[in-house]
Short mmCIF file of C-alpha atoms in Angstrom, two decimals:
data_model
loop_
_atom_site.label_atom_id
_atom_site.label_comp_id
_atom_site.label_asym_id
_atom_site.label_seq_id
_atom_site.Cartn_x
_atom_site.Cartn_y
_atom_site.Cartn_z
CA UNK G 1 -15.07 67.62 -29.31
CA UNK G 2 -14.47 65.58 -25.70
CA UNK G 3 -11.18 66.19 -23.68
CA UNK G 4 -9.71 65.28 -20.56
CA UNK G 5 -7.36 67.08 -18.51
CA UNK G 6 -5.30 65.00 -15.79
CA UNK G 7 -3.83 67.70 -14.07
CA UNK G 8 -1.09 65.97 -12.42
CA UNK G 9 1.34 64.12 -14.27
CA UNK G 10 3.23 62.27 -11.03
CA UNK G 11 1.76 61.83 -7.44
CA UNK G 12 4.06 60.68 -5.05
CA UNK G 13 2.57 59.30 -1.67
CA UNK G 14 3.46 57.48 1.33
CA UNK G 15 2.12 53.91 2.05
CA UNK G 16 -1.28 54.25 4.00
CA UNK G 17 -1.65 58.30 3.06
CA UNK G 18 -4.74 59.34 1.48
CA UNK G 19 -4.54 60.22 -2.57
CA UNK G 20 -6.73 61.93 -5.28
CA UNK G 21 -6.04 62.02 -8.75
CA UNK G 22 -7.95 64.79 -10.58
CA UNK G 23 -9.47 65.12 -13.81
CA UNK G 24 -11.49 67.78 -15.45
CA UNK G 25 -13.29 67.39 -18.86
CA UNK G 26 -14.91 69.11 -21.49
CA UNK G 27 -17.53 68.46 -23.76
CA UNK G 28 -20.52 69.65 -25.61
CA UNK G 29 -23.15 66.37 -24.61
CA UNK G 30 -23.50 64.33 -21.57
CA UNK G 31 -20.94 62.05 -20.65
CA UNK G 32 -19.97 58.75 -19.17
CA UNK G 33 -16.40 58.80 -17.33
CA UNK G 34 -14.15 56.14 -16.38
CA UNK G 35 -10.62 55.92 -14.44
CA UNK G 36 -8.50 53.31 -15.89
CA UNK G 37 -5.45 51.87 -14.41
CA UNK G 38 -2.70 50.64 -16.05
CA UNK G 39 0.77 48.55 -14.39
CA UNK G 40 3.55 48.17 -16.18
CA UNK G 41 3.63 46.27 -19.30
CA UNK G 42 0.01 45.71 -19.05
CA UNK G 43 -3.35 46.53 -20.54
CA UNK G 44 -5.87 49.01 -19.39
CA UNK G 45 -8.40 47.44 -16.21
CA UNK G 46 -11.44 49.41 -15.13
CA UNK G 47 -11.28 50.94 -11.45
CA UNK G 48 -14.77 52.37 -11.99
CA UNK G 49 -17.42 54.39 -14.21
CA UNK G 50 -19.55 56.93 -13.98
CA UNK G 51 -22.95 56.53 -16.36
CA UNK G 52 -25.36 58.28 -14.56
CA UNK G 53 -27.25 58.31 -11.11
CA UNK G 54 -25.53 59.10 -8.09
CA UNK G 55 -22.27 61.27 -8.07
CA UNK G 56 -20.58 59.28 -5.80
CA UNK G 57 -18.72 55.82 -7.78
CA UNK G 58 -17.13 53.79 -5.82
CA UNK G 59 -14.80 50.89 -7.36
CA UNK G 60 -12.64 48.36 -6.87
CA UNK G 61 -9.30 48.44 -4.70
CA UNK G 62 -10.92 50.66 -2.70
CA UNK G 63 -10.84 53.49 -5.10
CA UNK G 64 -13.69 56.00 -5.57
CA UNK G 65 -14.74 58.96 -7.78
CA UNK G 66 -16.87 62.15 -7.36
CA UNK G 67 -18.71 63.58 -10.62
CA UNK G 68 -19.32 67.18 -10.27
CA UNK G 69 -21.00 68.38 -13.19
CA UNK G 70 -20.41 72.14 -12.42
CA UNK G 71 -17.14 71.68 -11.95
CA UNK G 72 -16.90 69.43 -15.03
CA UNK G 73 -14.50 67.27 -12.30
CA UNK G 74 -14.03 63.44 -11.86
CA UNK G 75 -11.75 62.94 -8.92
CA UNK G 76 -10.06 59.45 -8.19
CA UNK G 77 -9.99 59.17 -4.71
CA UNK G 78 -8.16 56.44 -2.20
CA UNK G 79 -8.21 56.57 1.75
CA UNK G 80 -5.08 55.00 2.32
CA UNK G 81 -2.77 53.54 -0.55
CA UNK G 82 -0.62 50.79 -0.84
CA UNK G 83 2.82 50.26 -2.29
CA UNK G 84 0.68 47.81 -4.71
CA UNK G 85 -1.29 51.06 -6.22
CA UNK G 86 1.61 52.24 -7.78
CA UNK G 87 0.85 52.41 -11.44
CA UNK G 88 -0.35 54.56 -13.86
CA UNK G 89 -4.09 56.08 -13.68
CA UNK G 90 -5.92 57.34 -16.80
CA UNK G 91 -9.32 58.95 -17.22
CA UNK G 92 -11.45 58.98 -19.79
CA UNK G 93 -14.89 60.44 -21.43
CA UNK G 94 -17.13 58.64 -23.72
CA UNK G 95 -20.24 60.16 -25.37
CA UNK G 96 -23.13 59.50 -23.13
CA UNK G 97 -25.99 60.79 -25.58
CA UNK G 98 -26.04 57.27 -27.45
CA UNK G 99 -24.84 58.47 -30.33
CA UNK G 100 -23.09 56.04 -33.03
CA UNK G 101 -19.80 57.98 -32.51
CA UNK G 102 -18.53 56.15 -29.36
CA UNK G 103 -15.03 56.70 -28.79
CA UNK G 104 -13.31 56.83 -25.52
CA UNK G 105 -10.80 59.74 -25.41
CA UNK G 106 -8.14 59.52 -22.38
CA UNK G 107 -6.21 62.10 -20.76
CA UNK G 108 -2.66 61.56 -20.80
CA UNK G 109 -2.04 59.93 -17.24
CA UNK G 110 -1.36 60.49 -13.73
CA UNK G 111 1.84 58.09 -12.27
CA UNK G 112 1.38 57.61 -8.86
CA UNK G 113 4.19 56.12 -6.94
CA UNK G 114 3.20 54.68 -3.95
CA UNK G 115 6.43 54.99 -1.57
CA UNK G 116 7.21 52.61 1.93
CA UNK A 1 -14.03 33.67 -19.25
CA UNK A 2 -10.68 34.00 -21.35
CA UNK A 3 -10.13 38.07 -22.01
CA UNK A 4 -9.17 40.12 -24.62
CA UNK A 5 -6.04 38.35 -26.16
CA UNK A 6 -3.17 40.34 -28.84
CA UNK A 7 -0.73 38.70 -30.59
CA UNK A 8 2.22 39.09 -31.02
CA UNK A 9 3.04 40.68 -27.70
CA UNK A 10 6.18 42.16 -28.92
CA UNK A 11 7.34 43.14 -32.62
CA UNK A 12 9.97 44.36 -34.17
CA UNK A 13 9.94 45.80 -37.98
CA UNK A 14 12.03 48.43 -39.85
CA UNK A 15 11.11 51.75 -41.71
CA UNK A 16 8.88 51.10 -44.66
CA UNK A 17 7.66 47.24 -43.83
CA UNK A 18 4.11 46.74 -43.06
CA UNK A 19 2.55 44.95 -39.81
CA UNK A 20 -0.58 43.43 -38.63
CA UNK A 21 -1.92 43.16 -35.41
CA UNK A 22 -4.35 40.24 -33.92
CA UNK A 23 -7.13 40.57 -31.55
CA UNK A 24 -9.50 38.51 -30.00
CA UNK A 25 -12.09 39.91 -28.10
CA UNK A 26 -13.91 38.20 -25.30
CA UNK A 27 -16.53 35.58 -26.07
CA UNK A 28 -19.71 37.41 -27.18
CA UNK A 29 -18.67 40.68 -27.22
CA UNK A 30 -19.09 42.02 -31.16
CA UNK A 31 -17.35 45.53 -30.85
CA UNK A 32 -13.41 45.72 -30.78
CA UNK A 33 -11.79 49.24 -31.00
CA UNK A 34 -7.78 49.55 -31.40
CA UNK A 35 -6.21 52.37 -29.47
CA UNK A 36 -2.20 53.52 -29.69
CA UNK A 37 -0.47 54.19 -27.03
CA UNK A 38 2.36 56.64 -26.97
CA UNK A 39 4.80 58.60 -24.87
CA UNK A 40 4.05 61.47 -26.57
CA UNK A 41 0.51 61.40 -27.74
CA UNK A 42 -1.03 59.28 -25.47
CA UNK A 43 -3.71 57.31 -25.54
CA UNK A 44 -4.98 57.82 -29.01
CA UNK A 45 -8.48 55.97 -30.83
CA UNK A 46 -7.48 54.22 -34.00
CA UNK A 47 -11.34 53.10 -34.91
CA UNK A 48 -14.05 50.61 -33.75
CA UNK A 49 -15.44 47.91 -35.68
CA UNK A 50 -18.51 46.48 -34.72
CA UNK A 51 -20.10 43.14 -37.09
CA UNK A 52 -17.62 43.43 -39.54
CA UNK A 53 -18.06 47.22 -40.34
CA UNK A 54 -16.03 50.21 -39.49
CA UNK A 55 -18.31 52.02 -37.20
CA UNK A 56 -15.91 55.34 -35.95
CA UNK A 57 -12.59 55.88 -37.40
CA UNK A 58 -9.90 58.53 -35.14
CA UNK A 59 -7.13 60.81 -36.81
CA UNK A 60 -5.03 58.59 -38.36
CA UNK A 61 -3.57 58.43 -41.93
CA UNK A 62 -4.66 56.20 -44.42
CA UNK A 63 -1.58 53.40 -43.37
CA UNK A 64 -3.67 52.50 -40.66
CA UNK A 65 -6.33 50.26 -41.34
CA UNK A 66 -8.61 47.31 -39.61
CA UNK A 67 -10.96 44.88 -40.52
CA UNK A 68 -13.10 42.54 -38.25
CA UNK A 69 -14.33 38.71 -39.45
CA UNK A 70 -17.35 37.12 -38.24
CA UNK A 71 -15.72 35.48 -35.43
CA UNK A 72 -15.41 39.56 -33.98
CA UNK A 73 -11.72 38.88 -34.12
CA UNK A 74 -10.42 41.73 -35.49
CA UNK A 75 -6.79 42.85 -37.02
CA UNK A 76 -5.09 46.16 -37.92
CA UNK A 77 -2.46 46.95 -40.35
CA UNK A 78 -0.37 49.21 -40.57
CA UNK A 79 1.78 49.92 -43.62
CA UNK A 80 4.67 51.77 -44.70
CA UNK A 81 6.03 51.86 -41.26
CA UNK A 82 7.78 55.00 -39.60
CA UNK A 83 9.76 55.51 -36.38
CA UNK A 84 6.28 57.34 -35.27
CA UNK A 85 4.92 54.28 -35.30
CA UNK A 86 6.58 52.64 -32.46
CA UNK A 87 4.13 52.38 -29.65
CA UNK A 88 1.87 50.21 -27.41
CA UNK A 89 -1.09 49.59 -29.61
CA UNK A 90 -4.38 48.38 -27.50
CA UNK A 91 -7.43 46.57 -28.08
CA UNK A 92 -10.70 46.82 -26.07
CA UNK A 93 -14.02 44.35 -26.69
CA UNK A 94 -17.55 45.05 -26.00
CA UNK A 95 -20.72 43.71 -26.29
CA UNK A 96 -21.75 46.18 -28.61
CA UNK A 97 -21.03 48.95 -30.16
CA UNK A 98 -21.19 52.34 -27.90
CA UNK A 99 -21.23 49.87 -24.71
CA UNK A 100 -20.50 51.69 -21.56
CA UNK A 101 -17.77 49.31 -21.07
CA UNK A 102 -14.20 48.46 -22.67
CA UNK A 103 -12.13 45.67 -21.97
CA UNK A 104 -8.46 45.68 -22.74
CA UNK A 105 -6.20 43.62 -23.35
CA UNK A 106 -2.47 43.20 -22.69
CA UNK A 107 -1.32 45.45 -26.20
CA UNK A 108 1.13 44.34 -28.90
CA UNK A 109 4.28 46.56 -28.38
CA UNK A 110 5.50 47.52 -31.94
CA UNK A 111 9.01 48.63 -32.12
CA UNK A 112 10.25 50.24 -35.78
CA UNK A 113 13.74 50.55 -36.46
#
């Protein structure tokens, strides 16, 4: 069975400070991984993926990611953050060996409050 | 291109009623999957139905249930409502079924009293 640990539940920042969000998974087969953001009273919208290929993801609003299989990590990563980044960041694993069981499983979430 | 669209957006239903859920996934995707949202529990996979069948079902009782028409829109039911039950309950479309890719859309927030 996949999991995802997020293993901060809040991140407060200043405006234009640097942030990373981390996330470590587990599983048994090779993976896809995704960060997820989510505002308030809103849906999920992708910030970026990781299928395979290089480690380094970059996606949008200036976000990126590092996959470090070793390390089974996935770290969100942002230079310099704005007050409109606060919001609610999720990531997720899906089963990357093409099986028929796709599923996306989600860690529970990382708040980051973005402060002037 | 119009996204993923849920309706209603809000609902509100007492212990022991039923409810069901709309979604429309975007044009030409075939795959919807429902998702529940919680405080508590998180993000949590309800089940995925891809051309009209029930491809992957999560840990849910037997109150939950989906189906999906030709169209790809898909609903979910839920009967016999608890107080568990309140949540944000998600859908996500994709082209097909174990796509690298979800879409979501906004979530029907279901409130039982």
């Amino acid at each position: 069975a996949q999991s995802v640990t997020q293993l901060d539940s809040q991140v407060p920042v200043f405006e234009e400070a640097p942030v990373e969000l981390r996330c470590n998974y587990s599983s048994s087969v090779s993976v896809y991984l995704f960060w997820y953001v989510q505002y308030p009273n809103q849906g999920l919208q992708l910030l970026l993926k990781y299928l395979s290929g290089s480690t380094l993801v970059k996606g949008i609003n200036g976000f990126e990611a590092e996959f470090n299989k070793s390390q089974t990590s996935f770290h969100l990563r942002k230079p310099s953050v704005h007050i409109s980044d606060t919001a609610e960041y999720f990531c997720a694993v899906s089963d990357g060996s093409g099986g028929s069981n796709y599923k996306l499983t989600f860690g529970k979430g990382t708040l980051l409050t973005v402060n002037p | 291109k119009a996204g993923v669209t849920q309706t209603p957006r809000y609902l509100i239903k007492t212990r022991g009623q039923q409810v069901t859920l709309s979604c429309s996934p975007i044009s030409g995707h075939r795959s919807v999957s429902w998702y529940q949202q919680t405080p508590g529990q998180g993000l949590q996979f309800l089940f995925e139905y891809f051309s009209e069948t029930q491809r992957n079902k999560g840990n849910f009782p037997g109150r939950f249930s989906g189906r999906q028409f030709s169209n790809s829109r898909s609903e979910m039911n839920v009967s016999t409502l608890e107080l568990g039950d309140s949540a944000l309950y998600l859908c996500a479309s994709s082209r097909r079924s174990g796509a690298n890719e979800q879409f979501f859309g906004p979530g029907t927030r279901l409130t039982v009293l």
